[in-house]
């Protein structure tokens, strides 16, 4: 735990943020690897004829915890929204902090990483890496199991890929960034820009540039929207899969938070789930 103590002992606030972010990423990678080792070992022991109860008793761990682990390894079909089984890479954008100019991750995006990690583990998928997108926003989108949390203002490449969505997208005008329903022409401007505790986000599964699969994408007009999209995905994953299976789709999500704590306490669909080739987008329950 030397890294944790080093973060605690760092007195300069911006340096502490940087070290905490880097250390958290290292710990998340270690947790993912330890989870894989444990699952593989349990699978091996079961292949040798041991029951979960026997493994729990002899290893001195909770039977209930191993039972939860066993349900993960059954490969829930909705995991196809994330990956075909390949390890997941989560890529998040960064901003340059004040005087130091160092790239840092929004607090809300760190929360989104935690939510995506938790969802992936529940599905039996491993998060192999957390990748940080720095200016000018270049990223390799031709990878299996890629999840991106990055607004188009941080990456012209992301903006270019979003332009291919015939239904939803981001747009910027004299009043700032907003989300657009291209079919109706309706513009969704973030409540946060009006001083209200809320934000809007884009959430979708988009085709890779090489045409050999898809990548999962989410981003808010502001950083809280990305966290809200991750929360909506976690909560609605089963129903989303029933609707869209492993195809291409997109939707808009709304989130709200407690003004006193800035903790997000509400996520719901803002605009219907759209799939190319369907006459109209479908409205999921809120």
PDB file of C-alpha atoms in Angstrom:
ATOM      1  CA  UNK A   1       0.000   0.000   0.000  1.00  0.00           C
ATOM      2  CA  UNK A   2       3.008   2.285  -0.473  1.00  0.00           C
ATOM      3  CA  UNK A   3       1.268   4.018  -3.395  1.00  0.00           C
ATOM      4  CA  UNK A   4      -1.731   4.886  -1.220  1.00  0.00           C
ATOM      5  CA  UNK A   5       0.518   6.353   1.458  1.00  0.00           C
ATOM      6  CA  UNK A   6       2.403   8.345  -1.192  1.00  0.00           C
ATOM      7  CA  UNK A   7      -0.891   9.901  -2.347  1.00  0.00           C
ATOM      8  CA  UNK A   8      -1.845  10.713   1.240  1.00  0.00           C
ATOM      9  CA  UNK A   9       1.525  12.308   1.922  1.00  0.00           C
ATOM     10  CA  UNK A  10       1.422  14.553  -1.162  1.00  0.00           C
ATOM     11  CA  UNK A  11       0.573  18.059  -0.005  1.00  0.00           C
ATOM     12  CA  UNK A  12       0.240  19.811  -3.384  1.00  0.00           C
ATOM     13  CA  UNK A  13      -3.476  19.425  -4.399  1.00  0.00           C
ATOM     14  CA  UNK A  14      -3.034  19.101  -8.172  1.00  0.00           C
ATOM     15  CA  UNK A  15      -0.205  16.617  -7.756  1.00  0.00           C
ATOM     16  CA  UNK A  16      -2.382  14.645  -5.340  1.00  0.00           C
ATOM     17  CA  UNK A  17      -5.183  14.532  -7.970  1.00  0.00           C
ATOM     18  CA  UNK A  18      -2.737  13.263 -10.598  1.00  0.00           C
ATOM     19  CA  UNK A  19      -1.236  10.614  -8.328  1.00  0.00           C
ATOM     20  CA  UNK A  20      -4.660   9.478  -7.084  1.00  0.00           C
ATOM     21  CA  UNK A  21      -5.902   9.111 -10.673  1.00  0.00           C
ATOM     22  CA  UNK A  22      -2.872   7.087 -11.743  1.00  0.00           C
ATOM     23  CA  UNK A  23      -2.968   4.907  -8.620  1.00  0.00           C
ATOM     24  CA  UNK A  24      -6.696   4.259  -9.030  1.00  0.00           C
ATOM     25  CA  UNK A  25      -6.110   3.081 -12.601  1.00  0.00           C
ATOM     26  CA  UNK A  26      -3.360   0.731 -11.405  1.00  0.00           C
ATOM     27  CA  UNK A  27      -5.589  -0.676  -8.651  1.00  0.00           C
ATOM     28  CA  UNK A  28      -8.477  -1.177 -11.091  1.00  0.00           C
ATOM     29  CA  UNK A  29      -6.222  -3.137 -13.429  1.00  0.00           C
ATOM     30  CA  UNK A  30      -4.994  -5.248 -10.498  1.00  0.00           C
ATOM     31  CA  UNK A  31      -8.583  -5.891  -9.348  1.00  0.00           C
ATOM     32  CA  UNK A  32      -9.576  -6.989 -12.854  1.00  0.00           C
ATOM     33  CA  UNK A  33      -6.574  -9.351 -13.052  1.00  0.00           C
ATOM     34  CA  UNK A  34      -7.225 -10.818  -9.592  1.00  0.00           C
ATOM     35  CA  UNK A  35     -10.873 -11.349 -10.518  1.00  0.00           C
ATOM     36  CA  UNK A  36      -9.846 -13.242 -13.645  1.00  0.00           C
ATOM     37  CA  UNK A  37      -7.368 -15.400 -11.710  1.00  0.00           C
ATOM     38  CA  UNK A  38     -10.051 -16.262  -9.161  1.00  0.00           C
ATOM     39  CA  UNK A  39     -12.681 -17.088 -11.797  1.00  0.00           C
ATOM     40  CA  UNK A  40     -10.263 -19.231 -13.795  1.00  0.00           C
ATOM     41  CA  UNK A  41      -9.183 -21.097 -10.661  1.00  0.00           C
ATOM     42  CA  UNK A  42     -12.757 -21.751  -9.556  1.00  0.00           C
ATOM     43  CA  UNK A  43     -13.595 -22.984 -13.061  1.00  0.00           C
ATOM     44  CA  UNK A  44     -10.585 -25.334 -12.965  1.00  0.00           C
ATOM     45  CA  UNK A  45     -11.531 -26.739  -9.549  1.00  0.00           C
ATOM     46  CA  UNK A  46     -15.100 -27.302 -10.700  1.00  0.00           C
ATOM     47  CA  UNK A  47     -13.802 -29.090 -13.806  1.00  0.00           C
ATOM     48  CA  UNK A  48     -11.985 -31.431 -11.398  1.00  0.00           C
ATOM     49  CA  UNK A  49     -15.292 -32.359  -9.777  1.00  0.00           C
ATOM     50  CA  UNK A  50     -15.424 -29.992  -6.794  1.00  0.00           C
ATOM     51  CA  UNK A  51     -18.667 -28.216  -5.934  1.00  0.00           C
ATOM     52  CA  UNK A  52     -18.871 -24.534  -5.072  1.00  0.00           C
ATOM     53  CA  UNK A  53     -19.622 -25.443  -1.462  1.00  0.00           C
ATOM     54  CA  UNK A  54     -16.514 -27.621  -1.255  1.00  0.00           C
ATOM     55  CA  UNK A  55     -14.347 -24.904  -2.806  1.00  0.00           C
ATOM     56  CA  UNK A  56     -15.721 -22.297  -0.399  1.00  0.00           C
ATOM     57  CA  UNK A  57     -15.231 -24.537   2.662  1.00  0.00           C
ATOM     58  CA  UNK A  58     -11.677 -25.574   1.784  1.00  0.00           C
ATOM     59  CA  UNK A  59     -10.620 -22.053   0.693  1.00  0.00           C
ATOM     60  CA  UNK A  60     -12.195 -20.464   3.750  1.00  0.00           C
ATOM     61  CA  UNK A  61     -14.332 -17.996   1.814  1.00  0.00           C
ATOM     62  CA  UNK A  62     -18.040 -17.191   1.723  1.00  0.00           C
ATOM     63  CA  UNK A  63     -20.253 -19.628  -0.150  1.00  0.00           C
ATOM     64  CA  UNK A  64     -22.569 -16.760  -1.069  1.00  0.00           C
ATOM     65  CA  UNK A  65     -19.704 -14.856  -2.712  1.00  0.00           C
ATOM     66  CA  UNK A  66     -18.662 -17.855  -4.790  1.00  0.00           C
ATOM     67  CA  UNK A  67     -22.290 -18.393  -5.786  1.00  0.00           C
ATOM     68  CA  UNK A  68     -22.364 -14.829  -7.131  1.00  0.00           C
ATOM     69  CA  UNK A  69     -19.154 -15.556  -8.990  1.00  0.00           C
ATOM     70  CA  UNK A  70     -20.652 -18.645 -10.570  1.00  0.00           C
ATOM     71  CA  UNK A  71     -23.586 -16.653 -11.981  1.00  0.00           C
ATOM     72  CA  UNK A  72     -21.115 -14.275 -13.623  1.00  0.00           C
ATOM     73  CA  UNK A  73     -19.369 -17.080 -15.482  1.00  0.00           C
ATOM     74  CA  UNK A  74     -22.622 -18.135 -17.160  1.00  0.00           C
ATOM     75  CA  UNK A  75     -22.015 -15.418 -19.759  1.00  0.00           C
ATOM     76  CA  UNK A  76     -25.130 -13.269 -19.727  1.00  0.00           C
ATOM     77  CA  UNK A  77     -26.175 -12.560 -23.332  1.00  0.00           C
ATOM     78  CA  UNK A  78     -26.309  -8.796 -22.759  1.00  0.00           C
ATOM     79  CA  UNK A  79     -22.533  -8.767 -22.473  1.00  0.00           C
ATOM     80  CA  UNK A  80     -22.594  -8.645 -26.290  1.00  0.00           C
ATOM     81  CA  UNK A  81     -23.372  -4.913 -26.007  1.00  0.00           C
ATOM     82  CA  UNK A  82     -19.880  -4.501 -24.517  1.00  0.00           C
ATOM     83  CA  UNK A  83     -17.848  -7.236 -26.155  1.00  0.00           C
ATOM     84  CA  UNK A  84     -17.853 -10.650 -27.764  1.00  0.00           C
ATOM     85  CA  UNK A  85     -15.771 -11.828 -24.818  1.00  0.00           C
ATOM     86  CA  UNK A  86     -12.624  -9.811 -25.475  1.00  0.00           C
ATOM     87  CA  UNK A  87     -11.172  -7.836 -22.552  1.00  0.00           C
ATOM     88  CA  UNK A  88     -12.619  -4.345 -22.332  1.00  0.00           C
ATOM     89  CA  UNK A  89     -10.646  -1.135 -22.757  1.00  0.00           C
ATOM     90  CA  UNK A  90     -12.237   1.990 -21.270  1.00  0.00           C
ATOM     91  CA  UNK A  91     -11.014   5.222 -22.864  1.00  0.00           C
ATOM     92  CA  UNK A  92     -11.877   8.540 -21.187  1.00  0.00           C
ATOM     93  CA  UNK A  93     -11.081  12.107 -22.108  1.00  0.00           C
ATOM     94  CA  UNK A  94      -8.991  14.447 -19.985  1.00  0.00           C
ATOM     95  CA  UNK A  95      -8.772  18.168 -19.438  1.00  0.00           C
ATOM     96  CA  UNK A  96      -5.712  20.309 -18.833  1.00  0.00           C
ATOM     97  CA  UNK A  97      -5.613  21.581 -15.292  1.00  0.00           C
ATOM     98  CA  UNK A  98      -5.004  25.257 -14.615  1.00  0.00           C
ATOM     99  CA  UNK A  99      -1.443  26.465 -14.223  1.00  0.00           C
ATOM    100  CA  UNK A 100       0.252  23.061 -14.372  1.00  0.00           C
ATOM    101  CA  UNK A 101      -1.272  22.102 -17.729  1.00  0.00           C
ATOM    102  CA  UNK A 102      -1.317  18.461 -16.654  1.00  0.00           C
ATOM    103  CA  UNK A 103      -4.076  16.252 -18.069  1.00  0.00           C
ATOM    104  CA  UNK A 104      -6.563  15.213 -15.385  1.00  0.00           C
ATOM    105  CA  UNK A 105      -9.759  13.164 -15.426  1.00  0.00           C
ATOM    106  CA  UNK A 106     -13.107  14.642 -14.445  1.00  0.00           C
ATOM    107  CA  UNK A 107     -14.395  13.308 -11.145  1.00  0.00           C
ATOM    108  CA  UNK A 108     -17.590  12.239 -12.912  1.00  0.00           C
ATOM    109  CA  UNK A 109     -15.625  10.296 -15.507  1.00  0.00           C
ATOM    110  CA  UNK A 110     -13.735   8.497 -12.743  1.00  0.00           C
ATOM    111  CA  UNK A 111     -17.161   7.527 -11.361  1.00  0.00           C
ATOM    112  CA  UNK A 112     -18.195   6.357 -14.853  1.00  0.00           C
ATOM    113  CA  UNK A 113     -15.088   4.140 -14.996  1.00  0.00           C
ATOM    114  CA  UNK A 114     -16.085   2.565 -11.670  1.00  0.00           C
ATOM    115  CA  UNK A 115     -19.628   1.920 -12.930  1.00  0.00           C
ATOM    116  CA  UNK A 116     -18.379   0.391 -16.187  1.00  0.00           C
ATOM    117  CA  UNK A 117     -15.899  -1.780 -14.276  1.00  0.00           C
ATOM    118  CA  UNK A 118     -18.678  -3.021 -11.998  1.00  0.00           C
ATOM    119  CA  UNK A 119     -20.989  -3.755 -14.925  1.00  0.00           C
ATOM    120  CA  UNK A 120     -18.267  -5.586 -16.835  1.00  0.00           C
ATOM    121  CA  UNK A 121     -17.411  -7.775 -13.828  1.00  0.00           C
ATOM    122  CA  UNK A 122     -21.080  -8.644 -13.379  1.00  0.00           C
ATOM    123  CA  UNK A 123     -21.120  -9.812 -17.004  1.00  0.00           C
ATOM    124  CA  UNK A 124     -17.953 -11.883 -16.620  1.00  0.00           C
ATOM    125  CA  UNK A 125     -15.858  -9.507 -18.713  1.00  0.00           C
ATOM    126  CA  UNK A 126     -12.413  -8.242 -17.762  1.00  0.00           C
ATOM    127  CA  UNK A 127     -11.371  -4.611 -18.024  1.00  0.00           C
ATOM    128  CA  UNK A 128      -7.810  -4.880 -19.273  1.00  0.00           C
ATOM    129  CA  UNK A 129      -6.969  -1.188 -19.425  1.00  0.00           C
ATOM    130  CA  UNK A 130      -8.138   2.338 -18.689  1.00  0.00           C
ATOM    131  CA  UNK A 131      -6.806   4.639 -21.399  1.00  0.00           C
ATOM    132  CA  UNK A 132      -6.645   8.426 -21.149  1.00  0.00           C
ATOM    133  CA  UNK A 133      -7.347  10.537 -24.239  1.00  0.00           C
ATOM    134  CA  UNK A 134      -5.178  13.644 -24.419  1.00  0.00           C
ATOM    135  CA  UNK A 135      -5.121  16.478 -26.981  1.00  0.00           C
ATOM    136  CA  UNK A 136      -5.534  16.352 -29.924  1.00  0.00           C
ATOM    137  CA  UNK A 137      -7.971  13.537 -29.076  1.00  0.00           C
ATOM    138  CA  UNK A 138      -6.584  10.740 -31.231  1.00  0.00           C
ATOM    139  CA  UNK A 139      -7.811   7.220 -30.440  1.00  0.00           C
ATOM    140  CA  UNK A 140      -7.771   3.855 -32.210  1.00  0.00           C
ATOM    141  CA  UNK A 141     -11.434   2.895 -32.620  1.00  0.00           C
ATOM    142  CA  UNK A 142     -10.701  -0.367 -34.453  1.00  0.00           C
ATOM    143  CA  UNK A 143     -10.483  -2.535 -31.333  1.00  0.00           C
ATOM    144  CA  UNK A 144     -12.658  -5.228 -29.800  1.00  0.00           C
ATOM    145  CA  UNK A 145     -14.266  -4.406 -26.458  1.00  0.00           C
ATOM    146  CA  UNK A 146     -13.718  -0.648 -26.658  1.00  0.00           C
ATOM    147  CA  UNK A 147     -15.796   1.691 -24.481  1.00  0.00           C
ATOM    148  CA  UNK A 148     -15.277   5.438 -24.954  1.00  0.00           C
ATOM    149  CA  UNK A 149     -16.332   8.271 -22.625  1.00  0.00           C
ATOM    150  CA  UNK A 150     -15.252  11.392 -24.499  1.00  0.00           C
ATOM    151  CA  UNK A 151     -17.122  14.444 -25.740  1.00  0.00           C
ATOM    152  CA  UNK A 152     -16.652  15.633 -29.340  1.00  0.00           C
ATOM    153  CA  UNK A 153     -15.153  18.906 -28.128  1.00  0.00           C
ATOM    154  CA  UNK A 154     -12.162  16.872 -26.854  1.00  0.00           C
ATOM    155  CA  UNK A 155     -11.727  14.799 -30.010  1.00  0.00           C
ATOM    156  CA  UNK A 156     -12.353  15.842 -33.628  1.00  0.00           C
ATOM    157  CA  UNK A 157     -12.145  12.139 -34.540  1.00  0.00           C
ATOM    158  CA  UNK A 158     -15.051  11.337 -32.204  1.00  0.00           C
ATOM    159  CA  UNK A 159     -16.994  14.271 -33.662  1.00  0.00           C
ATOM    160  CA  UNK A 160     -16.441  12.897 -37.158  1.00  0.00           C
ATOM    161  CA  UNK A 161     -17.658   9.419 -36.176  1.00  0.00           C
ATOM    162  CA  UNK A 162     -20.789  10.831 -34.481  1.00  0.00           C
ATOM    163  CA  UNK A 163     -21.680  12.742 -37.639  1.00  0.00           C
ATOM    164  CA  UNK A 164     -22.509   9.379 -39.264  1.00  0.00           C
ATOM    165  CA  UNK A 165     -25.446   8.866 -36.870  1.00  0.00           C
ATOM    166  CA  UNK A 166     -28.467   9.913 -38.922  1.00  0.00           C
ATOM    167  CA  UNK A 167     -30.682  10.372 -35.842  1.00  0.00           C
ATOM    168  CA  UNK A 168     -28.760  11.888 -32.908  1.00  0.00           C
ATOM    169  CA  UNK A 169     -25.613  13.913 -32.434  1.00  0.00           C
ATOM    170  CA  UNK A 170     -23.809  16.828 -30.841  1.00  0.00           C
ATOM    171  CA  UNK A 171     -23.853  20.325 -32.304  1.00  0.00           C
ATOM    172  CA  UNK A 172     -22.284  23.638 -31.386  1.00  0.00           C
ATOM    173  CA  UNK A 173     -23.732  27.080 -32.078  1.00  0.00           C
ATOM    174  CA  UNK A 174     -23.394  30.587 -30.622  1.00  0.00           C
ATOM    175  CA  UNK A 175     -25.036  29.398 -27.400  1.00  0.00           C
ATOM    176  CA  UNK A 176     -22.664  26.452 -26.932  1.00  0.00           C
ATOM    177  CA  UNK A 177     -22.737  22.668 -27.231  1.00  0.00           C
ATOM    178  CA  UNK A 178     -26.030  20.796 -27.223  1.00  0.00           C
ATOM    179  CA  UNK A 179     -27.566  17.513 -28.386  1.00  0.00           C
ATOM    180  CA  UNK A 180     -29.667  17.323 -31.528  1.00  0.00           C
ATOM    181  CA  UNK A 181     -32.482  15.061 -32.709  1.00  0.00           C
ATOM    182  CA  UNK A 182     -31.799  15.251 -36.436  1.00  0.00           C
ATOM    183  CA  UNK A 183     -35.188  13.766 -37.357  1.00  0.00           C
ATOM    184  CA  UNK A 184     -37.276  16.343 -35.515  1.00  0.00           C
ATOM    185  CA  UNK A 185     -34.770  19.187 -35.367  1.00  0.00           C
ATOM    186  CA  UNK A 186     -35.227  19.415 -31.592  1.00  0.00           C
ATOM    187  CA  UNK A 187     -32.242  20.739 -29.668  1.00  0.00           C
ATOM    188  CA  UNK A 188     -31.503  19.650 -26.113  1.00  0.00           C
ATOM    189  CA  UNK A 189     -29.473  22.199 -24.154  1.00  0.00           C
ATOM    190  CA  UNK A 190     -28.011  21.068 -20.857  1.00  0.00           C
ATOM    191  CA  UNK A 191     -29.938  22.090 -17.721  1.00  0.00           C
ATOM    192  CA  UNK A 192     -26.516  22.777 -16.171  1.00  0.00           C
ATOM    193  CA  UNK A 193     -26.047  25.649 -18.618  1.00  0.00           C
ATOM    194  CA  UNK A 194     -29.235  27.147 -17.172  1.00  0.00           C
ATOM    195  CA  UNK A 195     -28.041  26.746 -13.587  1.00  0.00           C
ATOM    196  CA  UNK A 196     -30.120  23.627 -12.933  1.00  0.00           C
ATOM    197  CA  UNK A 197     -28.817  20.329 -11.462  1.00  0.00           C
ATOM    198  CA  UNK A 198     -28.901  18.153 -14.563  1.00  0.00           C
ATOM    199  CA  UNK A 199     -27.250  17.206 -17.838  1.00  0.00           C
ATOM    200  CA  UNK A 200     -27.968  15.346 -21.088  1.00  0.00           C
ATOM    201  CA  UNK A 201     -25.868  12.638 -22.742  1.00  0.00           C
ATOM    202  CA  UNK A 202     -25.504  10.602 -25.914  1.00  0.00           C
ATOM    203  CA  UNK A 203     -25.320   6.818 -25.508  1.00  0.00           C
ATOM    204  CA  UNK A 204     -24.879   4.354 -28.327  1.00  0.00           C
ATOM    205  CA  UNK A 205     -23.109   1.465 -30.017  1.00  0.00           C
ATOM    206  CA  UNK A 206     -21.380   2.672 -33.154  1.00  0.00           C
ATOM    207  CA  UNK A 207     -19.636   0.953 -36.096  1.00  0.00           C
ATOM    208  CA  UNK A 208     -15.859   0.788 -36.177  1.00  0.00           C
ATOM    209  CA  UNK A 209     -14.138   2.648 -39.033  1.00  0.00           C
ATOM    210  CA  UNK A 210     -12.796  -0.669 -40.375  1.00  0.00           C
ATOM    211  CA  UNK A 211     -16.311  -2.160 -40.536  1.00  0.00           C
ATOM    212  CA  UNK A 212     -15.322  -5.153 -38.388  1.00  0.00           C
ATOM    213  CA  UNK A 213     -17.444  -4.556 -35.319  1.00  0.00           C
ATOM    214  CA  UNK A 214     -18.713  -1.900 -32.948  1.00  0.00           C
ATOM    215  CA  UNK A 215     -17.588   0.258 -30.044  1.00  0.00           C
ATOM    216  CA  UNK A 216     -19.662   1.500 -27.129  1.00  0.00           C
ATOM    217  CA  UNK A 217     -19.834   5.271 -26.695  1.00  0.00           C
ATOM    218  CA  UNK A 218     -21.204   7.664 -24.103  1.00  0.00           C
ATOM    219  CA  UNK A 219     -20.664  11.353 -23.395  1.00  0.00           C
ATOM    220  CA  UNK A 220     -22.542  14.186 -21.786  1.00  0.00           C
ATOM    221  CA  UNK A 221     -22.744  17.792 -22.835  1.00  0.00           C
ATOM    222  CA  UNK A 222     -20.824  18.206 -19.574  1.00  0.00           C
ATOM    223  CA  UNK A 223     -18.927  15.596 -17.535  1.00  0.00           C
ATOM    224  CA  UNK A 224     -21.873  14.540 -15.296  1.00  0.00           C
ATOM    225  CA  UNK A 225     -23.764  13.398 -18.380  1.00  0.00           C
ATOM    226  CA  UNK A 226     -21.152  10.723 -19.058  1.00  0.00           C
ATOM    227  CA  UNK A 227     -21.587   9.339 -15.560  1.00  0.00           C
ATOM    228  CA  UNK A 228     -25.370   9.444 -15.970  1.00  0.00           C
ATOM    229  CA  UNK A 229     -25.129   7.513 -19.252  1.00  0.00           C
ATOM    230  CA  UNK A 230     -23.012   4.837 -17.552  1.00  0.00           C
ATOM    231  CA  UNK A 231     -25.584   4.580 -14.752  1.00  0.00           C
ATOM    232  CA  UNK A 232     -28.441   4.266 -17.254  1.00  0.00           C
ATOM    233  CA  UNK A 233     -26.559   1.579 -19.179  1.00  0.00           C
ATOM    234  CA  UNK A 234     -25.923  -0.416 -15.999  1.00  0.00           C
ATOM    235  CA  UNK A 235     -29.561  -0.218 -14.916  1.00  0.00           C
ATOM    236  CA  UNK A 236     -31.173  -0.878 -18.299  1.00  0.00           C
ATOM    237  CA  UNK A 237     -28.635  -3.269 -19.837  1.00  0.00           C
ATOM    238  CA  UNK A 238     -30.952  -6.296 -19.877  1.00  0.00           C
ATOM    239  CA  UNK A 239     -33.831  -4.402 -21.465  1.00  0.00           C
ATOM    240  CA  UNK A 240     -31.497  -2.677 -23.910  1.00  0.00           C
ATOM    241  CA  UNK A 241     -30.225  -6.036 -25.095  1.00  0.00           C
ATOM    242  CA  UNK A 242     -33.777  -7.311 -25.593  1.00  0.00           C
ATOM    243  CA  UNK A 243     -34.413  -4.297 -27.817  1.00  0.00           C
ATOM    244  CA  UNK A 244     -31.193  -3.960 -29.779  1.00  0.00           C
ATOM    245  CA  UNK A 245     -29.284  -7.262 -29.394  1.00  0.00           C
ATOM    246  CA  UNK A 246     -25.710  -6.811 -30.668  1.00  0.00           C
ATOM    247  CA  UNK A 247     -26.478  -4.269 -33.375  1.00  0.00           C
ATOM    248  CA  UNK A 248     -25.986  -0.552 -33.843  1.00  0.00           C
ATOM    249  CA  UNK A 249     -28.153   1.863 -31.858  1.00  0.00           C
ATOM    250  CA  UNK A 250     -28.184   5.251 -30.160  1.00  0.00           C
ATOM    251  CA  UNK A 251     -30.300   7.238 -27.713  1.00  0.00           C
ATOM    252  CA  UNK A 252     -30.217  10.316 -25.500  1.00  0.00           C
ATOM    253  CA  UNK A 253     -30.149  10.125 -21.697  1.00  0.00           C
ATOM    254  CA  UNK A 254     -31.025  12.651 -19.000  1.00  0.00           C
ATOM    255  CA  UNK A 255     -29.591  12.749 -15.488  1.00  0.00           C
ATOM    256  CA  UNK A 256     -30.174  14.912 -12.425  1.00  0.00           C
ATOM    257  CA  UNK A 257     -28.371  15.316  -9.129  1.00  0.00           C
ATOM    258  CA  UNK A 258     -28.770  16.562  -5.594  1.00  0.00           C
ATOM    259  CA  UNK A 259     -27.631  20.226  -5.631  1.00  0.00           C
ATOM    260  CA  UNK A 260     -26.114  19.908  -2.151  1.00  0.00           C
ATOM    261  CA  UNK A 261     -23.966  16.844  -2.863  1.00  0.00           C
ATOM    262  CA  UNK A 262     -23.834  16.716  -6.689  1.00  0.00           C
ATOM    263  CA  UNK A 263     -24.562  13.002  -6.381  1.00  0.00           C
ATOM    264  CA  UNK A 264     -26.581  11.814  -9.379  1.00  0.00           C
ATOM    265  CA  UNK A 265     -29.912  10.471  -8.147  1.00  0.00           C
ATOM    266  CA  UNK A 266     -31.954  10.276 -11.354  1.00  0.00           C
ATOM    267  CA  UNK A 267     -31.302   8.829 -14.811  1.00  0.00           C
ATOM    268  CA  UNK A 268     -33.858   8.286 -17.541  1.00  0.00           C
ATOM    269  CA  UNK A 269     -34.295   8.214 -21.275  1.00  0.00           C
ATOM    270  CA  UNK A 270     -34.484  11.656 -22.871  1.00  0.00           C
ATOM    271  CA  UNK A 271     -35.059  10.587 -26.489  1.00  0.00           C
ATOM    272  CA  UNK A 272     -36.000   7.143 -27.864  1.00  0.00           C
ATOM    273  CA  UNK A 273     -33.667   4.291 -28.748  1.00  0.00           C
ATOM    274  CA  UNK A 274     -32.959   4.404 -32.473  1.00  0.00           C
ATOM    275  CA  UNK A 275     -31.724   1.632 -34.743  1.00  0.00           C
ATOM    276  CA  UNK A 276     -30.874   2.266 -38.403  1.00  0.00           C
ATOM    277  CA  UNK A 277     -33.357   0.652 -40.764  1.00  0.00           C
ATOM    278  CA  UNK A 278     -36.314   1.021 -38.430  1.00  0.00           C
ATOM    279  CA  UNK A 279     -39.015   3.492 -39.350  1.00  0.00           C
ATOM    280  CA  UNK A 280     -39.133   5.042 -35.907  1.00  0.00           C
ATOM    281  CA  UNK A 281     -37.159   4.996 -32.703  1.00  0.00           C
ATOM    282  CA  UNK A 282     -38.619   3.051 -29.814  1.00  0.00           C
ATOM    283  CA  UNK A 283     -39.328   4.659 -26.475  1.00  0.00           C
ATOM    284  CA  UNK A 284     -38.139   2.632 -23.534  1.00  0.00           C
ATOM    285  CA  UNK A 285     -39.678   2.992 -20.112  1.00  0.00           C
ATOM    286  CA  UNK A 286     -38.307   5.720 -17.879  1.00  0.00           C
TER     287      UNK A 286
END
